[in-house]
Amino acid sequence: MTLNVGERLTKPLYKIYEKWLWLQIKNGPFPRHIGVIPDGNRRWAREKGLDIVNGHYYGYTKIKEVLKWIWELKIPYVTLFAMSTENCLYRSPEEKQNLFNIIKNGLEELISLRELHENKVRIKIVGNLDLVPEELREIARKAEEATSKYSNYTLTIALCYGGRQEIIEAVRKIVEDAVSNQLNPSEITEELFLKYLPTGEIPDLDLIIRTSGEERISNFLLWHSAYSELYFCDVYWPEFRKIDFWRAIRSYQRRERRFGR
């Protein structure tokens, strides 16, 4: 592909800026757990004159790229907000099916990805999987089983997930155990409550990155985001660049984390 004059000028400048950013962040500290809300696929597709399906597909290819950037920094935990409960309930049947197909194919690709096994990445799927097709549930189980013994990194995929729903389900289980005398209410602590959450094994989120200019967390890991640093980026997810990611890391490094103290 031939680059036009603007691209020929911009490319070296981008590389210089990228190196300058790296010098600023390379010594850390880096977050232990990053949450990603990859927003803007549909708007990006519409502005490009593309079908929404293309937006979701390009969004998926960007996820693969961003995961490599995260693992390059040796950040052990990342959680991707693939689909919310509302997405699974209220998007059109056609769009949902297309999303489910992309996620299914993505999980199949992940299982066979050499870097995944070299890096010992454990895959964890959380959310209401009763809302997804059986073939997707099956590949989700296979992905978890194939990586269950890995512990260097954890990739959590929130699928048909809602933070409020997760907390309500945990409360329901606690009440059931209390009624059946398996649990004394006086024993309930934050540590115990965590054990009832499907996401309880992962640590609290240090940094949440959301693209597309929206400034909210949209019911994403509510328990784990109590003291998260939030970074909102104007760019649509398919156009998210390494410099955008590194800017988020730089912003995180410049903040003083007090955890409510």
mmCIF file of C-alpha atoms in Angstrom, residues 25-244:
data_model
loop_
_atom_site.group_PDB
_atom_site.id
_atom_site.type_symbol
_atom_site.label_atom_id
_atom_site.label_comp_id
_atom_site.label_asym_id
_atom_site.label_seq_id
_atom_site.Cartn_x
_atom_site.Cartn_y
_atom_site.Cartn_z
ATOM 1 C CA ILE A 25 6.231 4.748 31.841
ATOM 2 C CA LYS A 26 8.812 1.972 31.532
ATOM 3 C CA ASN A 27 9.882 2.006 35.187
ATOM 4 C CA GLY A 28 6.341 1.591 36.501
ATOM 5 C CA PRO A 29 4.479 1.123 38.674
ATOM 6 C CA PHE A 30 2.070 -0.858 36.539
ATOM 7 C CA PRO A 31 -1.446 -1.854 37.574
ATOM 8 C CA ARG A 32 -1.935 -5.426 38.707
ATOM 9 C CA HIS A 33 -5.445 -5.669 37.262
ATOM 10 C CA ILE A 34 -6.821 -3.737 34.282
ATOM 11 C CA GLY A 35 -10.467 -3.678 33.253
ATOM 12 C CA VAL A 36 -11.280 -2.801 29.637
ATOM 13 C CA ILE A 37 -14.635 -1.532 28.369
ATOM 14 C CA PRO A 38 -14.104 -1.623 24.579
ATOM 15 C CA ASP A 39 -16.809 0.827 23.534
ATOM 16 C CA GLY A 40 -17.617 2.457 20.208
ATOM 17 C CA ASN A 41 -17.553 -0.401 17.695
ATOM 18 C CA ARG A 42 -21.010 0.384 16.305
ATOM 19 C CA ARG A 43 -20.469 4.148 16.060
ATOM 20 C CA TRP A 44 -17.089 3.581 14.392
ATOM 21 C CA ALA A 45 -18.695 1.302 11.796
ATOM 22 C CA ARG A 46 -21.509 3.763 11.066
ATOM 23 C CA GLU A 47 -19.066 6.646 10.580
ATOM 24 C CA LYS A 48 -17.012 4.491 8.210
ATOM 25 C CA GLY A 49 -20.122 3.503 6.252
ATOM 26 C CA LEU A 50 -19.737 -0.121 7.322
ATOM 27 C CA ASP A 51 -22.172 -2.675 8.652
ATOM 28 C CA ILE A 52 -22.323 -2.957 12.451
ATOM 29 C CA VAL A 53 -21.030 -6.521 12.167
ATOM 30 C CA ASN A 54 -17.801 -5.144 10.698
ATOM 31 C CA GLY A 55 -17.465 -2.833 13.687
ATOM 32 C CA HIS A 56 -17.675 -5.736 16.107
ATOM 33 C CA TYR A 57 -15.233 -7.773 14.029
ATOM 34 C CA TYR A 58 -12.643 -4.981 13.956
ATOM 35 C CA GLY A 59 -13.251 -4.530 17.676
ATOM 36 C CA TYR A 60 -12.363 -8.180 18.206
ATOM 37 C CA THR A 61 -9.116 -7.883 16.226
ATOM 38 C CA LYS A 62 -8.196 -4.881 18.368
ATOM 39 C CA ILE A 63 -8.768 -6.914 21.535
ATOM 40 C CA LYS A 64 -6.136 -9.425 20.383
ATOM 41 C CA GLU A 65 -3.681 -6.585 19.832
ATOM 42 C CA VAL A 66 -4.355 -4.883 23.165
ATOM 43 C CA LEU A 67 -3.991 -8.135 25.101
ATOM 44 C CA LYS A 68 -0.466 -8.476 23.711
ATOM 45 C CA TRP A 69 0.339 -4.927 24.871
ATOM 46 C CA ILE A 70 -0.942 -5.739 28.360
ATOM 47 C CA TRP A 71 1.043 -8.966 28.607
ATOM 48 C CA GLU A 72 4.169 -7.204 27.321
ATOM 49 C CA LEU A 73 3.993 -5.106 30.502
ATOM 50 C CA LYS A 74 3.564 -8.328 32.514
ATOM 51 C CA ILE A 75 0.253 -7.166 33.971
ATOM 52 C CA PRO A 76 -1.152 -10.385 35.468
ATOM 53 C CA TYR A 77 -4.904 -9.699 35.424
ATOM 54 C CA VAL A 78 -7.129 -8.246 32.726
ATOM 55 C CA THR A 79 -10.927 -8.311 32.517
ATOM 56 C CA LEU A 80 -12.722 -7.584 29.242
ATOM 57 C CA PHE A 81 -16.337 -6.426 29.210
ATOM 58 C CA ALA A 82 -17.442 -8.442 26.179
ATOM 59 C CA MET A 83 -21.231 -8.081 26.554
ATOM 60 C CA SER A 84 -23.403 -6.682 29.313
ATOM 61 C CA THR A 85 -26.600 -8.288 30.577
ATOM 62 C CA GLU A 86 -28.491 -5.519 28.775
ATOM 63 C CA ASN A 87 -26.663 -6.282 25.507
ATOM 64 C CA CYS A 88 -27.748 -9.900 25.764
ATOM 65 C CA LEU A 89 -31.341 -9.024 26.572
ATOM 66 C CA TYR A 90 -32.099 -6.040 24.375
ATOM 67 C CA ARG A 91 -29.883 -6.015 21.284
ATOM 68 C CA SER A 92 -31.542 -7.277 18.104
ATOM 69 C CA PRO A 93 -31.442 -11.057 17.577
ATOM 70 C CA GLU A 94 -29.294 -10.605 14.474
ATOM 71 C CA GLU A 95 -26.711 -8.423 16.226
ATOM 72 C CA LYS A 96 -26.600 -10.724 19.247
ATOM 73 C CA GLN A 97 -26.021 -13.757 17.051
ATOM 74 C CA ASN A 98 -23.218 -11.987 15.229
ATOM 75 C CA LEU A 99 -21.605 -11.024 18.536
ATOM 76 C CA PHE A 100 -21.966 -14.567 19.870
ATOM 77 C CA ASN A 101 -20.335 -15.915 16.709
ATOM 78 C CA ILE A 102 -17.407 -13.510 17.019
ATOM 79 C CA ILE A 103 -16.923 -14.410 20.685
ATOM 80 C CA LYS A 104 -17.175 -18.135 19.946
ATOM 81 C CA ASN A 105 -14.631 -17.914 17.138
ATOM 82 C CA GLY A 106 -12.453 -15.710 19.322
ATOM 83 C CA LEU A 107 -12.415 -18.239 22.152
ATOM 84 C CA GLU A 108 -11.573 -21.025 19.709
ATOM 85 C CA GLU A 109 -8.698 -18.926 18.392
ATOM 86 C CA LEU A 110 -7.513 -18.110 21.918
ATOM 87 C CA ILE A 111 -7.320 -21.782 22.874
ATOM 88 C CA SER A 112 -5.001 -22.440 19.933
ATOM 89 C CA LEU A 113 -2.948 -19.245 20.391
ATOM 90 C CA ARG A 114 0.697 -20.063 21.037
ATOM 91 C CA GLU A 115 1.264 -16.941 23.171
ATOM 92 C CA LEU A 116 -1.599 -17.918 25.460
ATOM 93 C CA HIS A 117 0.030 -21.210 26.394
ATOM 94 C CA GLU A 118 3.577 -19.824 26.452
ATOM 95 C CA ASN A 119 2.465 -17.098 28.868
ATOM 96 C CA LYS A 120 0.379 -19.551 30.934
ATOM 97 C CA VAL A 121 -2.795 -17.474 30.693
ATOM 98 C CA ARG A 122 -5.840 -18.775 32.512
ATOM 99 C CA ILE A 123 -9.204 -17.949 30.905
ATOM 100 C CA LYS A 124 -12.199 -17.274 33.134
ATOM 101 C CA ILE A 125 -15.714 -16.575 31.810
ATOM 102 C CA VAL A 126 -18.200 -14.799 34.095
ATOM 103 C CA GLY A 127 -21.801 -13.742 33.532
ATOM 104 C CA ASN A 128 -25.204 -15.246 32.880
ATOM 105 C CA LEU A 129 -24.300 -17.881 30.291
ATOM 106 C CA ASP A 130 -27.916 -19.053 30.224
ATOM 107 C CA LEU A 131 -28.416 -16.138 27.825
ATOM 108 C CA VAL A 132 -25.935 -17.430 25.236
ATOM 109 C CA PRO A 133 -26.251 -20.303 22.742
ATOM 110 C CA GLU A 134 -25.219 -23.776 23.888
ATOM 111 C CA GLU A 135 -22.322 -23.966 21.419
ATOM 112 C CA LEU A 136 -20.842 -20.802 22.941
ATOM 113 C CA ARG A 137 -21.310 -22.179 26.465
ATOM 114 C CA GLU A 138 -19.490 -25.328 25.370
ATOM 115 C CA ILE A 139 -16.482 -23.496 23.926
ATOM 116 C CA ALA A 140 -16.396 -21.316 27.065
ATOM 117 C CA ARG A 141 -16.144 -24.471 29.184
ATOM 118 C CA LYS A 142 -13.393 -25.809 26.918
ATOM 119 C CA ALA A 143 -11.434 -22.567 27.183
ATOM 120 C CA GLU A 144 -11.604 -22.634 30.968
ATOM 121 C CA GLU A 145 -10.670 -26.315 31.156
ATOM 122 C CA ALA A 146 -7.782 -25.994 28.693
ATOM 123 C CA THR A 147 -6.196 -23.220 30.766
ATOM 124 C CA SER A 148 -7.314 -24.171 34.278
ATOM 125 C CA LYS A 149 -3.801 -25.088 35.469
ATOM 126 C CA TYR A 150 -2.193 -21.843 34.307
ATOM 127 C CA SER A 151 -1.443 -19.146 36.867
ATOM 128 C CA ASN A 152 0.958 -16.567 35.378
ATOM 129 C CA TYR A 153 -1.854 -14.459 33.932
ATOM 130 C CA THR A 154 -5.645 -14.420 34.168
ATOM 131 C CA LEU A 155 -7.904 -13.221 31.365
ATOM 132 C CA THR A 156 -11.472 -12.786 32.597
ATOM 133 C CA ILE A 157 -14.182 -12.314 29.985
ATOM 134 C CA ALA A 158 -17.406 -10.736 31.249
ATOM 135 C CA LEU A 159 -20.134 -12.130 28.991
ATOM 136 C CA CYS A 160 -23.808 -11.261 29.518
ATOM 137 C CA TYR A 161 -22.485 -9.823 32.764
ATOM 138 C CA GLY A 162 -23.888 -7.243 35.178
ATOM 139 C CA GLY A 163 -22.275 -6.088 38.414
ATOM 140 C CA ARG A 164 -25.576 -5.610 40.254
ATOM 141 C CA GLN A 165 -26.819 -8.990 39.118
ATOM 142 C CA GLU A 166 -23.623 -10.630 40.346
ATOM 143 C CA ILE A 167 -23.988 -9.053 43.791
ATOM 144 C CA ILE A 168 -27.679 -10.002 44.033
ATOM 145 C CA GLU A 169 -26.840 -13.608 43.150
ATOM 146 C CA ALA A 170 -24.143 -13.670 45.850
ATOM 147 C CA VAL A 171 -26.599 -12.280 48.435
ATOM 148 C CA ARG A 172 -29.150 -14.923 47.416
ATOM 149 C CA LYS A 173 -26.613 -17.717 48.026
ATOM 150 C CA ILE A 174 -25.594 -16.247 51.371
ATOM 151 C CA VAL A 175 -29.236 -16.085 52.483
ATOM 152 C CA GLU A 176 -29.774 -19.700 51.398
ATOM 153 C CA ASP A 177 -26.751 -20.826 53.436
ATOM 154 C CA ALA A 178 -27.884 -18.799 56.440
ATOM 155 C CA VAL A 179 -31.424 -20.248 56.301
ATOM 156 C CA SER A 180 -30.018 -23.776 56.097
ATOM 157 C CA ASN A 181 -27.749 -23.037 59.102
ATOM 158 C CA GLN A 182 -24.586 -23.461 57.021
ATOM 159 C CA LEU A 183 -23.642 -19.878 57.759
ATOM 160 C CA ASN A 184 -23.975 -17.602 60.764
ATOM 161 C CA PRO A 185 -24.803 -14.030 59.651
ATOM 162 C CA SER A 186 -22.295 -12.729 62.187
ATOM 163 C CA GLU A 187 -19.567 -14.436 60.166
ATOM 164 C CA ILE A 188 -20.233 -12.372 57.038
ATOM 165 C CA THR A 189 -17.255 -10.214 56.137
ATOM 166 C CA GLU A 190 -15.938 -8.702 52.914
ATOM 167 C CA GLU A 191 -13.577 -11.661 52.589
ATOM 168 C CA LEU A 192 -16.426 -14.143 52.973
ATOM 169 C CA PHE A 193 -18.666 -12.221 50.589
ATOM 170 C CA LEU A 194 -15.953 -12.412 47.920
ATOM 171 C CA LYS A 195 -16.132 -16.198 47.996
ATOM 172 C CA TYR A 196 -19.747 -16.028 46.829
ATOM 173 C CA LEU A 197 -18.911 -13.862 43.805
ATOM 174 C CA PRO A 198 -18.025 -15.614 40.518
ATOM 175 C CA THR A 199 -15.360 -12.924 40.132
ATOM 176 C CA GLY A 200 -14.193 -13.317 43.717
ATOM 177 C CA GLU A 201 -10.908 -14.980 42.793
ATOM 178 C CA ILE A 202 -9.593 -11.959 40.904
ATOM 179 C CA PRO A 203 -8.147 -8.927 42.734
ATOM 180 C CA ASP A 204 -9.733 -5.491 42.767
ATOM 181 C CA LEU A 205 -9.383 -3.456 39.585
ATOM 182 C CA ASP A 206 -6.540 -0.947 39.689
ATOM 183 C CA LEU A 207 -7.381 0.718 36.380
ATOM 184 C CA ILE A 208 -10.480 0.752 34.173
ATOM 185 C CA ILE A 209 -10.068 1.940 30.577
ATOM 186 C CA ARG A 210 -13.138 2.890 28.545
ATOM 187 C CA THR A 211 -13.013 4.101 24.953
ATOM 188 C CA SER A 212 -15.376 6.171 22.741
ATOM 189 C CA GLY A 213 -15.688 9.199 25.045
ATOM 190 C CA GLU A 214 -18.347 7.725 27.344
ATOM 191 C CA GLU A 215 -17.569 8.425 31.008
ATOM 192 C CA ARG A 216 -19.277 5.714 33.043
ATOM 193 C CA ILE A 217 -18.542 2.119 34.043
ATOM 194 C CA SER A 218 -21.960 0.713 33.044
ATOM 195 C CA ASN A 219 -22.448 -1.907 35.770
ATOM 196 C CA PHE A 220 -18.955 -3.363 35.253
ATOM 197 C CA LEU A 221 -17.392 -5.259 38.193
ATOM 198 C CA LEU A 222 -19.010 -3.008 40.791
ATOM 199 C CA TRP A 223 -17.508 -4.800 43.794
ATOM 200 C CA HIS A 224 -13.998 -4.825 42.348
ATOM 201 C CA SER A 225 -14.072 -1.214 41.152
ATOM 202 C CA ALA A 226 -14.629 0.460 44.534
ATOM 203 C CA TYR A 227 -11.198 2.149 44.432
ATOM 204 C CA SER A 228 -10.330 1.813 40.746
ATOM 205 C CA GLU A 229 -8.650 4.566 38.804
ATOM 206 C CA LEU A 230 -10.763 5.472 35.750
ATOM 207 C CA TYR A 231 -9.387 6.455 32.349
ATOM 208 C CA PHE A 232 -11.732 7.598 29.590
ATOM 209 C CA CYS A 233 -10.436 7.844 26.041
ATOM 210 C CA ASP A 234 -12.234 9.677 23.198
ATOM 211 C CA VAL A 235 -11.103 7.298 20.449
ATOM 212 C CA TYR A 236 -13.432 4.512 19.297
ATOM 213 C CA TRP A 237 -12.249 1.036 20.270
ATOM 214 C CA PRO A 238 -11.247 -0.197 16.750
ATOM 215 C CA GLU A 239 -8.866 2.803 16.490
ATOM 216 C CA PHE A 240 -7.357 2.426 19.970
ATOM 217 C CA ARG A 241 -3.563 2.675 19.616
ATOM 218 C CA LYS A 242 -0.607 1.639 21.714
ATOM 219 C CA ILE A 243 -0.004 5.305 22.554
ATOM 220 C CA ASP A 244 -3.591 5.520 23.860
#
